[in-house]
Amino acid sequence: MALVKEKRIRVGGLEFAITMDAARAERLRKSPAYARLIRPALDRLQGASNGHAGRNGTAWQGVPPRLPQMPAPATPEARAILDRIAGVEWYHTIDLPHGVTTPGFVDHRSQRHLYGLPDDMRGMRVLEVACFDGFWSFEFERRGAEVVAIDLASTAQTDIPRNWMDVFYSGGFDKPKGEGFRIAKELLGSKVRREVLSVHDLGPEHFGEFDMAFCSDVLLHLRDPLRAMENIWRVTKQFAIFADVYNPELEAFKNKALTEFCMVGETDVWWRPSSTTLYLMLHVARFSRVEEVSRFKLNSHFEGEIPKVVYKAYH
Ligand SMILES: C[S@@+](CC[C@H](N)C(=O)[O-])C[C@H]1O[C@@H](n2cnc3c(N)ncnc32)[C@H](O)[C@@H]1O
């Protein structure tokens, strides 16, 4: 089988390293969506020198991210856990029993203190929006909270532009979600409840209200982030933590709420807003008071820096 170069594509928060045979690549290149959207976008990006290219220049170039090394299994118990977690494309780095850690793209462990979380969460009912493999939900549970976590059933449910759908399906990018969460939950003996629900459909009628809601690194992937904020407000009793990506290039425009539209050259990022935009949107979503908690670069194995700002937004 003639192979073309490995390419990387970002869909629904995941980075896929894909290797296509030549015939398949040719079919993709001839697809109507490629001609309509991808090719012109790539041409524009290649000619762009105005800083409007995506974080990686284009979603179709670059090397696959470096994966962390799995620790050598020291005991039979650790070896059994390594066997259990093998084969999962882990997003989160999660510490499991017997010294085993999942080989995730994103490692929040050393940045937990930057999110303004209560140390003691006993008695709190917490909602995590967009939990992926569950790092944050397991952390809230470890601090004593009762946790409900929501995410999607498959990558096809993410906010993919209609124009990209044929490429998405022909490229075989539709993948079920939640396997990593299920395995980690079992190995940790966790009681966190993972429910399939889009934040776009979130409301108190589903799982009631929560003392705290938590939403990290998802607004940029949503077609309508304001509606997501409003829905989170509807289920929040005390406060919500919003920790999302902002665009440092727009920070110079202090008195303007600017946002970069990114759905040209990237496949799963809609917006990279200024922190001012995020701050004001939270007020528009009806949060009564919004405090900035921190700014930092996400600790991840993705290429390029991912600047984040954390807000504590009171109901
Ligand atoms: C970049 S990951 C962030 C994971 C985690 N929140 C964190 O901070 O590490 C984005 C997550 O958002 C989820 N997601 C995307 N669109 C969603 C939606 N409409 N409703 C709920 N979750 C969604 C994806 O499935 C994925 O798990």
JSON list of C-alpha atoms in Angstrom, two decimals, residues 102-290:
[
{"chain": "A", "resi": 102, "resn": "THR", "atom": "CA", "xyz": [-2.01, 7.50, 31.89]},
{"chain": "A", "resi": 103, "resn": "PRO", "atom": "CA", "xyz": [0.04, 8.85, 28.94]},
{"chain": "A", "resi": 104, "resn": "GLY", "atom": "CA", "xyz": [-2.15, 11.92, 28.32]},
{"chain": "A", "resi": 105, "resn": "PHE", "atom": "CA", "xyz": [-1.58, 14.87, 26.01]},
{"chain": "A", "resi": 106, "resn": "VAL", "atom": "CA", "xyz": [-2.57, 17.27, 28.77]},
{"chain": "A", "resi": 107, "resn": "ASP", "atom": "CA", "xyz": [-1.14, 17.20, 32.27]},
{"chain": "A", "resi": 108, "resn": "HIS", "atom": "CA", "xyz": [-3.10, 19.39, 34.69]},
{"chain": "A", "resi": 109, "resn": "ARG", "atom": "CA", "xyz": [-1.46, 17.89, 37.78]},
{"chain": "A", "resi": 110, "resn": "SER", "atom": "CA", "xyz": [1.07, 20.64, 38.45]},
{"chain": "A", "resi": 111, "resn": "GLN", "atom": "CA", "xyz": [-1.46, 23.41, 37.65]},
{"chain": "A", "resi": 112, "resn": "ARG", "atom": "CA", "xyz": [-4.35, 22.39, 39.93]},
{"chain": "A", "resi": 113, "resn": "HIS", "atom": "CA", "xyz": [-3.61, 25.31, 42.27]},
{"chain": "A", "resi": 114, "resn": "LEU", "atom": "CA", "xyz": [-4.21, 27.85, 39.46]},
{"chain": "A", "resi": 115, "resn": "TYR", "atom": "CA", "xyz": [-7.96, 27.23, 39.17]},
{"chain": "A", "resi": 116, "resn": "GLY", "atom": "CA", "xyz": [-9.21, 28.77, 42.44]},
{"chain": "A", "resi": 117, "resn": "LEU", "atom": "CA", "xyz": [-10.73, 25.51, 43.64]},
{"chain": "A", "resi": 118, "resn": "PRO", "atom": "CA", "xyz": [-11.73, 25.02, 47.28]},
{"chain": "A", "resi": 119, "resn": "ASP", "atom": "CA", "xyz": [-9.32, 22.62, 49.01]},
{"chain": "A", "resi": 120, "resn": "ASP", "atom": "CA", "xyz": [-12.19, 21.06, 50.89]},
{"chain": "A", "resi": 121, "resn": "MET", "atom": "CA", "xyz": [-15.18, 20.28, 48.69]},
{"chain": "A", "resi": 122, "resn": "ARG", "atom": "CA", "xyz": [-17.01, 18.07, 51.13]},
{"chain": "A", "resi": 123, "resn": "GLY", "atom": "CA", "xyz": [-20.77, 18.61, 50.94]},
{"chain": "A", "resi": 124, "resn": "MET", "atom": "CA", "xyz": [-20.54, 20.28, 47.53]},
{"chain": "A", "resi": 125, "resn": "ARG", "atom": "CA", "xyz": [-22.46, 19.11, 44.48]},
{"chain": "A", "resi": 126, "resn": "VAL", "atom": "CA", "xyz": [-20.30, 19.80, 41.43]},
{"chain": "A", "resi": 127, "resn": "LEU", "atom": "CA", "xyz": [-20.94, 19.68, 37.69]},
{"chain": "A", "resi": 128, "resn": "GLU", "atom": "CA", "xyz": [-18.08, 19.27, 35.29]},
{"chain": "A", "resi": 129, "resn": "VAL", "atom": "CA", "xyz": [-18.89, 20.31, 31.74]},
{"chain": "A", "resi": 130, "resn": "ALA", "atom": "CA", "xyz": [-16.85, 18.46, 29.08]},
{"chain": "A", "resi": 131, "resn": "CYS", "atom": "CA", "xyz": [-14.97, 16.01, 31.31]},
{"chain": "A", "resi": 132, "resn": "PHE", "atom": "CA", "xyz": [-13.08, 14.00, 28.64]},
{"chain": "A", "resi": 133, "resn": "ASP", "atom": "CA", "xyz": [-11.09, 11.33, 30.57]},
{"chain": "A", "resi": 134, "resn": "GLY", "atom": "CA", "xyz": [-12.21, 12.86, 33.86]},
{"chain": "A", "resi": 135, "resn": "PHE", "atom": "CA", "xyz": [-9.08, 14.36, 35.40]},
{"chain": "A", "resi": 136, "resn": "TRP", "atom": "CA", "xyz": [-10.98, 17.28, 36.97]},
{"chain": "A", "resi": 137, "resn": "SER", "atom": "CA", "xyz": [-14.00, 15.25, 38.07]},
{"chain": "A", "resi": 138, "resn": "PHE", "atom": "CA", "xyz": [-11.78, 12.76, 39.88]},
{"chain": "A", "resi": 139, "resn": "GLU", "atom": "CA", "xyz": [-9.94, 15.67, 41.47]},
{"chain": "A", "resi": 140, "resn": "PHE", "atom": "CA", "xyz": [-13.21, 17.20, 42.79]},
{"chain": "A", "resi": 141, "resn": "GLU", "atom": "CA", "xyz": [-14.25, 13.82, 44.12]},
{"chain": "A", "resi": 142, "resn": "ARG", "atom": "CA", "xyz": [-10.87, 13.42, 45.82]},
{"chain": "A", "resi": 143, "resn": "ARG", "atom": "CA", "xyz": [-11.57, 16.74, 47.58]},
{"chain": "A", "resi": 144, "resn": "GLY", "atom": "CA", "xyz": [-14.90, 15.41, 48.83]},
{"chain": "A", "resi": 145, "resn": "ALA", "atom": "CA", "xyz": [-17.48, 16.57, 46.25]},
{"chain": "A", "resi": 146, "resn": "GLU", "atom": "CA", "xyz": [-20.34, 14.65, 44.72]},
{"chain": "A", "resi": 147, "resn": "VAL", "atom": "CA", "xyz": [-19.68, 14.99, 40.99]},
{"chain": "A", "resi": 148, "resn": "VAL", "atom": "CA", "xyz": [-21.75, 14.80, 37.84]},
{"chain": "A", "resi": 149, "resn": "ALA", "atom": "CA", "xyz": [-19.75, 15.05, 34.63]},
{"chain": "A", "resi": 150, "resn": "ILE", "atom": "CA", "xyz": [-21.14, 15.63, 31.16]},
{"chain": "A", "resi": 151, "resn": "ASP", "atom": "CA", "xyz": [-19.58, 15.08, 27.76]},
{"chain": "A", "resi": 152, "resn": "LEU", "atom": "CA", "xyz": [-20.59, 13.82, 24.34]},
{"chain": "A", "resi": 153, "resn": "ALA", "atom": "CA", "xyz": [-21.10, 10.24, 23.11]},
{"chain": "A", "resi": 154, "resn": "SER", "atom": "CA", "xyz": [-18.87, 10.60, 20.06]},
{"chain": "A", "resi": 155, "resn": "THR", "atom": "CA", "xyz": [-16.70, 13.09, 18.20]},
{"chain": "A", "resi": 156, "resn": "ALA", "atom": "CA", "xyz": [-19.46, 13.38, 15.56]},
{"chain": "A", "resi": 157, "resn": "GLN", "atom": "CA", "xyz": [-21.52, 15.30, 18.13]},
{"chain": "A", "resi": 158, "resn": "THR", "atom": "CA", "xyz": [-18.99, 18.11, 18.43]},
{"chain": "A", "resi": 159, "resn": "ASP", "atom": "CA", "xyz": [-19.76, 21.40, 16.72]},
{"chain": "A", "resi": 160, "resn": "ILE", "atom": "CA", "xyz": [-18.31, 20.48, 13.34]},
{"chain": "A", "resi": 161, "resn": "PRO", "atom": "CA", "xyz": [-19.18, 22.93, 10.59]},
{"chain": "A", "resi": 162, "resn": "ARG", "atom": "CA", "xyz": [-21.70, 21.41, 8.17]},
{"chain": "A", "resi": 163, "resn": "ASN", "atom": "CA", "xyz": [-19.20, 21.91, 5.34]},
{"chain": "A", "resi": 164, "resn": "TRP", "atom": "CA", "xyz": [-16.71, 19.61, 7.01]},
{"chain": "A", "resi": 165, "resn": "MET", "atom": "CA", "xyz": [-19.10, 16.70, 7.65]},
{"chain": "A", "resi": 166, "resn": "ASP", "atom": "CA", "xyz": [-18.30, 14.74, 4.48]},
{"chain": "A", "resi": 167, "resn": "VAL", "atom": "CA", "xyz": [-14.54, 15.07, 5.13]},
{"chain": "A", "resi": 168, "resn": "PHE", "atom": "CA", "xyz": [-15.11, 14.09, 8.75]},
{"chain": "A", "resi": 169, "resn": "TYR", "atom": "CA", "xyz": [-16.93, 10.89, 7.89]},
{"chain": "A", "resi": 170, "resn": "SER", "atom": "CA", "xyz": [-14.85, 9.93, 4.85]},
{"chain": "A", "resi": 171, "resn": "GLY", "atom": "CA", "xyz": [-11.68, 10.46, 6.92]},
{"chain": "A", "resi": 172, "resn": "GLY", "atom": "CA", "xyz": [-12.96, 8.04, 9.56]},
{"chain": "A", "resi": 173, "resn": "PHE", "atom": "CA", "xyz": [-12.74, 10.67, 12.31]},
{"chain": "A", "resi": 174, "resn": "ASP", "atom": "CA", "xyz": [-15.92, 9.67, 14.13]},
{"chain": "A", "resi": 175, "resn": "LYS", "atom": "CA", "xyz": [-14.86, 7.99, 17.37]},
{"chain": "A", "resi": 176, "resn": "PRO", "atom": "CA", "xyz": [-16.83, 7.05, 20.48]},
{"chain": "A", "resi": 177, "resn": "LYS", "atom": "CA", "xyz": [-15.96, 9.07, 23.56]},
{"chain": "A", "resi": 178, "resn": "GLY", "atom": "CA", "xyz": [-15.78, 8.07, 27.21]},
{"chain": "A", "resi": 179, "resn": "GLU", "atom": "CA", "xyz": [-13.66, 4.90, 27.18]},
{"chain": "A", "resi": 180, "resn": "GLY", "atom": "CA", "xyz": [-10.76, 6.55, 29.02]},
{"chain": "A", "resi": 181, "resn": "PHE", "atom": "CA", "xyz": [-13.18, 7.92, 31.60]},
{"chain": "A", "resi": 182, "resn": "ARG", "atom": "CA", "xyz": [-14.79, 4.52, 32.17]},
{"chain": "A", "resi": 183, "resn": "ILE", "atom": "CA", "xyz": [-11.45, 2.76, 32.63]},
{"chain": "A", "resi": 184, "resn": "ALA", "atom": "CA", "xyz": [-10.03, 5.45, 34.92]},
{"chain": "A", "resi": 185, "resn": "LYS", "atom": "CA", "xyz": [-13.24, 5.50, 36.97]},
{"chain": "A", "resi": 186, "resn": "GLU", "atom": "CA", "xyz": [-13.09, 1.74, 37.45]},
{"chain": "A", "resi": 187, "resn": "LEU", "atom": "CA", "xyz": [-9.39, 1.73, 38.37]},
{"chain": "A", "resi": 188, "resn": "LEU", "atom": "CA", "xyz": [-9.84, 4.63, 40.80]},
{"chain": "A", "resi": 189, "resn": "GLY", "atom": "CA", "xyz": [-12.97, 3.12, 42.34]},
{"chain": "A", "resi": 190, "resn": "SER", "atom": "CA", "xyz": [-14.70, 6.42, 41.63]},
{"chain": "A", "resi": 191, "resn": "LYS", "atom": "CA", "xyz": [-18.41, 7.22, 41.98]},
{"chain": "A", "resi": 192, "resn": "VAL", "atom": "CA", "xyz": [-18.37, 10.15, 39.52]},
{"chain": "A", "resi": 193, "resn": "ARG", "atom": "CA", "xyz": [-21.43, 9.97, 37.30]},
{"chain": "A", "resi": 194, "resn": "ARG", "atom": "CA", "xyz": [-20.67, 10.57, 33.61]},
{"chain": "A", "resi": 195, "resn": "GLU", "atom": "CA", "xyz": [-23.70, 11.52, 31.57]},
{"chain": "A", "resi": 196, "resn": "VAL", "atom": "CA", "xyz": [-23.93, 12.09, 27.84]},
{"chain": "A", "resi": 197, "resn": "LEU", "atom": "CA", "xyz": [-25.27, 15.60, 27.39]},
{"chain": "A", "resi": 198, "resn": "SER", "atom": "CA", "xyz": [-24.19, 18.54, 25.27]},
{"chain": "A", "resi": 199, "resn": "VAL", "atom": "CA", "xyz": [-23.66, 21.79, 27.15]},
{"chain": "A", "resi": 200, "resn": "HIS", "atom": "CA", "xyz": [-25.94, 23.29, 24.49]},
{"chain": "A", "resi": 201, "resn": "ASP", "atom": "CA", "xyz": [-28.82, 21.26, 25.98]},
{"chain": "A", "resi": 202, "resn": "LEU", "atom": "CA", "xyz": [-27.84, 21.66, 29.64]},
{"chain": "A", "resi": 203, "resn": "GLY", "atom": "CA", "xyz": [-30.53, 22.82, 32.08]},
{"chain": "A", "resi": 204, "resn": "PRO", "atom": "CA", "xyz": [-31.69, 22.10, 35.65]},
{"chain": "A", "resi": 205, "resn": "GLU", "atom": "CA", "xyz": [-34.29, 19.63, 34.35]},
{"chain": "A", "resi": 206, "resn": "HIS", "atom": "CA", "xyz": [-31.53, 17.08, 33.65]},
{"chain": "A", "resi": 207, "resn": "PHE", "atom": "CA", "xyz": [-29.48, 16.72, 36.85]},
{"chain": "A", "resi": 208, "resn": "GLY", "atom": "CA", "xyz": [-30.68, 19.59, 39.06]},
{"chain": "A", "resi": 209, "resn": "GLU", "atom": "CA", "xyz": [-28.54, 22.47, 40.31]},
{"chain": "A", "resi": 210, "resn": "PHE", "atom": "CA", "xyz": [-24.95, 22.52, 41.51]},
{"chain": "A", "resi": 211, "resn": "ASP", "atom": "CA", "xyz": [-22.96, 24.44, 44.11]},
{"chain": "A", "resi": 212, "resn": "MET", "atom": "CA", "xyz": [-20.13, 24.72, 41.61]},
{"chain": "A", "resi": 213, "resn": "ALA", "atom": "CA", "xyz": [-19.89, 24.23, 37.85]},
{"chain": "A", "resi": 214, "resn": "PHE", "atom": "CA", "xyz": [-16.57, 23.79, 36.13]},
{"chain": "A", "resi": 215, "resn": "CYS", "atom": "CA", "xyz": [-15.88, 24.36, 32.46]},
{"chain": "A", "resi": 216, "resn": "SER", "atom": "CA", "xyz": [-12.35, 24.13, 31.08]},
{"chain": "A", "resi": 217, "resn": "ASP", "atom": "CA", "xyz": [-10.94, 24.25, 27.54]},
{"chain": "A", "resi": 218, "resn": "VAL", "atom": "CA", "xyz": [-14.22, 23.80, 25.75]},
{"chain": "A", "resi": 219, "resn": "LEU", "atom": "CA", "xyz": [-15.66, 27.24, 24.93]},
{"chain": "A", "resi": 220, "resn": "LEU", "atom": "CA", "xyz": [-13.21, 27.60, 22.04]},
{"chain": "A", "resi": 221, "resn": "HIS", "atom": "CA", "xyz": [-14.64, 24.42, 20.49]},
{"chain": "A", "resi": 222, "resn": "LEU", "atom": "CA", "xyz": [-18.24, 25.63, 20.64]},
{"chain": "A", "resi": 223, "resn": "ARG", "atom": "CA", "xyz": [-20.12, 27.31, 17.87]},
{"chain": "A", "resi": 224, "resn": "ASP", "atom": "CA", "xyz": [-22.20, 29.20, 20.46]},
{"chain": "A", "resi": 225, "resn": "PRO", "atom": "CA", "xyz": [-20.11, 29.70, 23.62]},
{"chain": "A", "resi": 226, "resn": "LEU", "atom": "CA", "xyz": [-22.47, 32.35, 24.99]},
{"chain": "A", "resi": 227, "resn": "ARG", "atom": "CA", "xyz": [-25.38, 29.91, 25.05]},
{"chain": "A", "resi": 228, "resn": "ALA", "atom": "CA", "xyz": [-23.15, 27.41, 26.86]},
{"chain": "A", "resi": 229, "resn": "MET", "atom": "CA", "xyz": [-22.32, 30.05, 29.50]},
{"chain": "A", "resi": 230, "resn": "GLU", "atom": "CA", "xyz": [-26.03, 30.86, 29.90]},
{"chain": "A", "resi": 231, "resn": "ASN", "atom": "CA", "xyz": [-26.88, 27.19, 30.34]},
{"chain": "A", "resi": 232, "resn": "ILE", "atom": "CA", "xyz": [-24.14, 26.81, 32.95]},
{"chain": "A", "resi": 233, "resn": "TRP", "atom": "CA", "xyz": [-25.52, 29.86, 34.79]},
{"chain": "A", "resi": 234, "resn": "ARG", "atom": "CA", "xyz": [-28.93, 28.15, 34.89]},
{"chain": "A", "resi": 235, "resn": "VAL", "atom": "CA", "xyz": [-27.57, 25.15, 36.82]},
{"chain": "A", "resi": 236, "resn": "THR", "atom": "CA", "xyz": [-25.12, 27.02, 39.08]},
{"chain": "A", "resi": 237, "resn": "LYS", "atom": "CA", "xyz": [-26.15, 27.91, 42.63]},
{"chain": "A", "resi": 238, "resn": "GLN", "atom": "CA", "xyz": [-22.96, 29.51, 43.98]},
{"chain": "A", "resi": 239, "resn": "PHE", "atom": "CA", "xyz": [-20.21, 29.96, 41.41]},
{"chain": "A", "resi": 240, "resn": "ALA", "atom": "CA", "xyz": [-18.73, 28.56, 38.22]},
{"chain": "A", "resi": 241, "resn": "ILE", "atom": "CA", "xyz": [-15.08, 28.25, 37.22]},
{"chain": "A", "resi": 242, "resn": "PHE", "atom": "CA", "xyz": [-14.44, 29.04, 33.56]},
{"chain": "A", "resi": 243, "resn": "ALA", "atom": "CA", "xyz": [-10.89, 28.22, 32.47]},
{"chain": "A", "resi": 244, "resn": "ASP", "atom": "CA", "xyz": [-10.42, 28.72, 28.77]},
{"chain": "A", "resi": 245, "resn": "VAL", "atom": "CA", "xyz": [-8.07, 29.68, 26.02]},
{"chain": "A", "resi": 246, "resn": "TYR", "atom": "CA", "xyz": [-7.62, 33.36, 25.25]},
{"chain": "A", "resi": 247, "resn": "ASN", "atom": "CA", "xyz": [-5.77, 35.13, 22.47]},
{"chain": "A", "resi": 248, "resn": "PRO", "atom": "CA", "xyz": [-2.75, 37.14, 23.72]},
{"chain": "A", "resi": 249, "resn": "GLU", "atom": "CA", "xyz": [-2.49, 38.97, 20.39]},
{"chain": "A", "resi": 250, "resn": "LEU", "atom": "CA", "xyz": [-5.77, 40.72, 21.15]},
{"chain": "A", "resi": 251, "resn": "GLU", "atom": "CA", "xyz": [-4.84, 41.83, 24.67]},
{"chain": "A", "resi": 252, "resn": "ALA", "atom": "CA", "xyz": [-3.28, 45.05, 23.42]},
{"chain": "A", "resi": 253, "resn": "PHE", "atom": "CA", "xyz": [-6.76, 46.35, 22.50]},
{"chain": "A", "resi": 254, "resn": "LYS", "atom": "CA", "xyz": [-7.61, 47.05, 26.13]},
{"chain": "A", "resi": 255, "resn": "ASN", "atom": "CA", "xyz": [-10.99, 48.66, 25.62]},
{"chain": "A", "resi": 256, "resn": "LYS", "atom": "CA", "xyz": [-12.28, 46.41, 22.88]},
{"chain": "A", "resi": 257, "resn": "ALA", "atom": "CA", "xyz": [-13.81, 42.97, 23.22]},
{"chain": "A", "resi": 258, "resn": "LEU", "atom": "CA", "xyz": [-12.15, 41.31, 20.23]},
{"chain": "A", "resi": 259, "resn": "THR", "atom": "CA", "xyz": [-12.31, 37.70, 19.12]},
{"chain": "A", "resi": 260, "resn": "GLU", "atom": "CA", "xyz": [-10.46, 35.79, 16.41]},
{"chain": "A", "resi": 261, "resn": "PHE", "atom": "CA", "xyz": [-12.59, 33.50, 14.26]},
{"chain": "A", "resi": 262, "resn": "CYS", "atom": "CA", "xyz": [-10.46, 30.39, 13.80]},
{"chain": "A", "resi": 263, "resn": "MET", "atom": "CA", "xyz": [-12.57, 28.04, 11.72]},
{"chain": "A", "resi": 264, "resn": "VAL", "atom": "CA", "xyz": [-10.26, 28.65, 8.80]},
{"chain": "A", "resi": 265, "resn": "GLY", "atom": "CA", "xyz": [-7.18, 26.48, 8.96]},
{"chain": "A", "resi": 266, "resn": "GLU", "atom": "CA", "xyz": [-8.20, 24.64, 12.12]},
{"chain": "A", "resi": 267, "resn": "THR", "atom": "CA", "xyz": [-10.84, 22.01, 12.28]},
{"chain": "A", "resi": 268, "resn": "ASP", "atom": "CA", "xyz": [-12.15, 22.19, 15.81]},
{"chain": "A", "resi": 269, "resn": "VAL", "atom": "CA", "xyz": [-11.45, 25.68, 17.14]},
{"chain": "A", "resi": 270, "resn": "TRP", "atom": "CA", "xyz": [-14.14, 28.24, 16.46]},
{"chain": "A", "resi": 271, "resn": "TRP", "atom": "CA", "xyz": [-12.92, 31.20, 18.47]},
{"chain": "A", "resi": 272, "resn": "ARG", "atom": "CA", "xyz": [-9.90, 32.55, 20.28]},
{"chain": "A", "resi": 273, "resn": "PRO", "atom": "CA", "xyz": [-11.27, 35.52, 22.22]},
{"chain": "A", "resi": 274, "resn": "SER", "atom": "CA", "xyz": [-9.49, 38.18, 24.17]},
{"chain": "A", "resi": 275, "resn": "SER", "atom": "CA", "xyz": [-9.80, 37.87, 27.93]},
{"chain": "A", "resi": 276, "resn": "THR", "atom": "CA", "xyz": [-11.98, 41.01, 27.82]},
{"chain": "A", "resi": 277, "resn": "THR", "atom": "CA", "xyz": [-14.43, 39.21, 25.55]},
{"chain": "A", "resi": 278, "resn": "LEU", "atom": "CA", "xyz": [-14.65, 36.21, 27.88]},
{"chain": "A", "resi": 279, "resn": "TYR", "atom": "CA", "xyz": [-15.07, 38.47, 30.90]},
{"chain": "A", "resi": 280, "resn": "LEU", "atom": "CA", "xyz": [-17.87, 40.48, 29.29]},
{"chain": "A", "resi": 281, "resn": "MET", "atom": "CA", "xyz": [-19.60, 37.41, 27.89]},
{"chain": "A", "resi": 282, "resn": "LEU", "atom": "CA", "xyz": [-19.83, 35.95, 31.39]},
{"chain": "A", "resi": 283, "resn": "HIS", "atom": "CA", "xyz": [-21.69, 39.09, 32.48]},
{"chain": "A", "resi": 284, "resn": "VAL", "atom": "CA", "xyz": [-23.98, 38.89, 29.47]},
{"chain": "A", "resi": 285, "resn": "ALA", "atom": "CA", "xyz": [-24.66, 35.28, 30.48]},
{"chain": "A", "resi": 286, "resn": "ARG", "atom": "CA", "xyz": [-26.01, 36.75, 33.78]},
{"chain": "A", "resi": 287, "resn": "PHE", "atom": "CA", "xyz": [-23.18, 35.99, 36.21]},
{"chain": "A", "resi": 288, "resn": "SER", "atom": "CA", "xyz": [-23.41, 38.79, 38.78]},
{"chain": "A", "resi": 289, "resn": "ARG", "atom": "CA", "xyz": [-19.69, 39.10, 39.58]},
{"chain": "A", "resi": 290, "resn": "VAL", "atom": "CA", "xyz": [-16.65, 37.81, 37.71]}
]
